[in-house]
Short mmCIF file of C-alpha atoms in Angstrom, two decimals:
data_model
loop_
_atom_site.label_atom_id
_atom_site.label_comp_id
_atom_site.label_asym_id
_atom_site.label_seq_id
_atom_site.Cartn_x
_atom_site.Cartn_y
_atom_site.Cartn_z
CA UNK A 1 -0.66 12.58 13.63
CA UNK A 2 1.51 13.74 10.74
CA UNK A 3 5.52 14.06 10.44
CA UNK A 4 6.58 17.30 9.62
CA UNK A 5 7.89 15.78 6.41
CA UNK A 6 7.74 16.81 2.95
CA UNK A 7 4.46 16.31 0.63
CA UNK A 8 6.10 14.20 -1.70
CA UNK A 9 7.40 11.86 1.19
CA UNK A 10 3.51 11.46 2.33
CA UNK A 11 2.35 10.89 -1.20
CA UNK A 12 5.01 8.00 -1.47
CA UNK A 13 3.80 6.45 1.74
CA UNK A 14 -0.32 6.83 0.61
CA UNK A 15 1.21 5.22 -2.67
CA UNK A 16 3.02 2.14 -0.49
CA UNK A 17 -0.15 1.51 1.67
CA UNK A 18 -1.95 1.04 -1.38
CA UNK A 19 -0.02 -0.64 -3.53
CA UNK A 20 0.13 -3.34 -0.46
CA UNK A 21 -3.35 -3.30 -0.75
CA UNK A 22 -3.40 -3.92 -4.52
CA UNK A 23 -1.24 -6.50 -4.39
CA UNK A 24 -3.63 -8.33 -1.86
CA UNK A 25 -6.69 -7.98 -4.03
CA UNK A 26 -4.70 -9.33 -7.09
CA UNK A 27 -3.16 -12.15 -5.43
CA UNK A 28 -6.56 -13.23 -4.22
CA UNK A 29 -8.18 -12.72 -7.44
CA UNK A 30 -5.27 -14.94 -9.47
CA UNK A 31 -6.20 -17.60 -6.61
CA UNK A 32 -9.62 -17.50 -7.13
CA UNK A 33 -9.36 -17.87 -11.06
CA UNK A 34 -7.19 -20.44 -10.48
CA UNK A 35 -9.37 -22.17 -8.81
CA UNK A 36 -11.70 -21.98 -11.19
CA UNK A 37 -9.75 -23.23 -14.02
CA UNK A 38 -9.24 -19.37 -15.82
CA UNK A 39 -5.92 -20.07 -16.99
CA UNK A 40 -5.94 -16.83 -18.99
CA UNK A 41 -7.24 -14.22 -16.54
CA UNK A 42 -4.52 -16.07 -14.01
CA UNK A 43 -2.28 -15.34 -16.55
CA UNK A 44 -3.56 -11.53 -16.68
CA UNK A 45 -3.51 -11.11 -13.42
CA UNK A 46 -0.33 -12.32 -12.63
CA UNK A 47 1.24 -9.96 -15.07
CA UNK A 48 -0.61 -7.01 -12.84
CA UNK A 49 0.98 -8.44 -10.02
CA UNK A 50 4.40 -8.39 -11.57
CA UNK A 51 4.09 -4.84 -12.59
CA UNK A 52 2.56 -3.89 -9.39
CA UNK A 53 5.57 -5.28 -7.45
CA UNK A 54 7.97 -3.65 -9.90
CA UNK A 55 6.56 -0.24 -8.61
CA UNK A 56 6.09 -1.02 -4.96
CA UNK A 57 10.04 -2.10 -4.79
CA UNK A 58 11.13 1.54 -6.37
CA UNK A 59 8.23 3.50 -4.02
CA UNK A 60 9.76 1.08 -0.90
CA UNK A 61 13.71 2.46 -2.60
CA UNK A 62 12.93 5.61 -2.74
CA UNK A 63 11.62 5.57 1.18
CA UNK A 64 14.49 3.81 2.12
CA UNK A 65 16.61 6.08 0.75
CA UNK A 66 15.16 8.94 2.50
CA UNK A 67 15.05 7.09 5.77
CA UNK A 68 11.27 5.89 5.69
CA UNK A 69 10.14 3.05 7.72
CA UNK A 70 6.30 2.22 7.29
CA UNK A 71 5.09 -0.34 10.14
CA UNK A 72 2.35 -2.70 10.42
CA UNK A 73 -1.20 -1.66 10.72
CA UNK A 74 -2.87 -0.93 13.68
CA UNK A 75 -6.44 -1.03 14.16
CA UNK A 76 -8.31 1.17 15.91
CA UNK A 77 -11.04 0.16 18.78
CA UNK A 78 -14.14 0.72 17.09
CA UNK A 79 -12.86 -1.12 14.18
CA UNK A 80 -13.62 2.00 12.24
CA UNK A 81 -10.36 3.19 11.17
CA UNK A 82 -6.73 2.09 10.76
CA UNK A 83 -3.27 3.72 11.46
CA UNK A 84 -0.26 3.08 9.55
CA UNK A 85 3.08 4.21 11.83
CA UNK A 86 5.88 5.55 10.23
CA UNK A 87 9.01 7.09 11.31
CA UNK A 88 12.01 9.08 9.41
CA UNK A 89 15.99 9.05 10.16
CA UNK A 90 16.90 12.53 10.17
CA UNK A 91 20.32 14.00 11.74
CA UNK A 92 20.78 11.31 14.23
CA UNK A 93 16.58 11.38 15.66
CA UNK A 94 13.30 10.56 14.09
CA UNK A 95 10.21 12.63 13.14
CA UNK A 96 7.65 9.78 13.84
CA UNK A 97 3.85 9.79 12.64
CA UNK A 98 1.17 7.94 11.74
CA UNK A 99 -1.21 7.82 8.44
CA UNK A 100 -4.54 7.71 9.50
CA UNK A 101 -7.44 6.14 7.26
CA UNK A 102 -10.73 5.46 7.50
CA UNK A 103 -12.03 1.59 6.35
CA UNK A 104 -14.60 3.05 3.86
CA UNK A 105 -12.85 5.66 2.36
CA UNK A 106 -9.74 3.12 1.42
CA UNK A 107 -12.21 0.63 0.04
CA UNK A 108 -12.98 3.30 -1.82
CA UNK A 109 -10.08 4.65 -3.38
CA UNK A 110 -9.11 0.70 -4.02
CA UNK A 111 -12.08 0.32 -6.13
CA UNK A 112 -11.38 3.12 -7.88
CA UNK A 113 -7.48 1.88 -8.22
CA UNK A 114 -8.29 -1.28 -9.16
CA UNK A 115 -10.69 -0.35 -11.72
CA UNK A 116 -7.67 0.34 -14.29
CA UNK A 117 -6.53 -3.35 -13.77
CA UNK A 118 -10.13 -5.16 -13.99
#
């Protein structure tokens, strides 16, 4: 269930969900070339990952400044979906809510994310 926050504060915590997310993939990826002895994609990568943490620290200020806090996930039963709580300080009270995503649809919109880095 949604806050009854602004637009722009729900497109900033979409954009912090997946930017977590990116960082994951690339982290694994610079592991994996590491692994295999790509010293210049590991390079690469970790440049993306620099960057990428660069823009999740001023998406997680800007939150912070309005009062944002974005919990860990939850998981639904079915394994089907997942739920990211959030709540926002306002006037001494909260408006709490969750974002609400389904597995698919974020693998998804990660590919397509990620397919301006690879």
């Amino acid at each position: 269930m949604r806050a009854n926050i602004s637009n722009e504060l729900i497109n900033a915590i979409d954009e912090r969900i997946y930017l977590d997310l990116e960082l994951h993939v690339l982290t694994k990826k610079m592991n994996e070339a590491e692994k295999q002895g790509n010293e210049g994609f590991s390079k690469h990568l970790d440049n993306l990952i620099q960057n990428t943490i660069k823009q999740r620290k001023q998406t997680q200020d800007y939150l912070v400044k309005n009062g944002i806090k974005i919990f860990d996930v939850v998981e639904d039963d079915d394994k089907e979906f997942v739920e990211y709580p959030y709540y926002q300080k306002v006037n001494g009270g909260y408006k709490e809510g969750t974002m609400r995503y389904w597995r698919h649809a974020i693998r998804y919109k990660l590919k397509q994310r990620m397919s301006k880095y690879l």
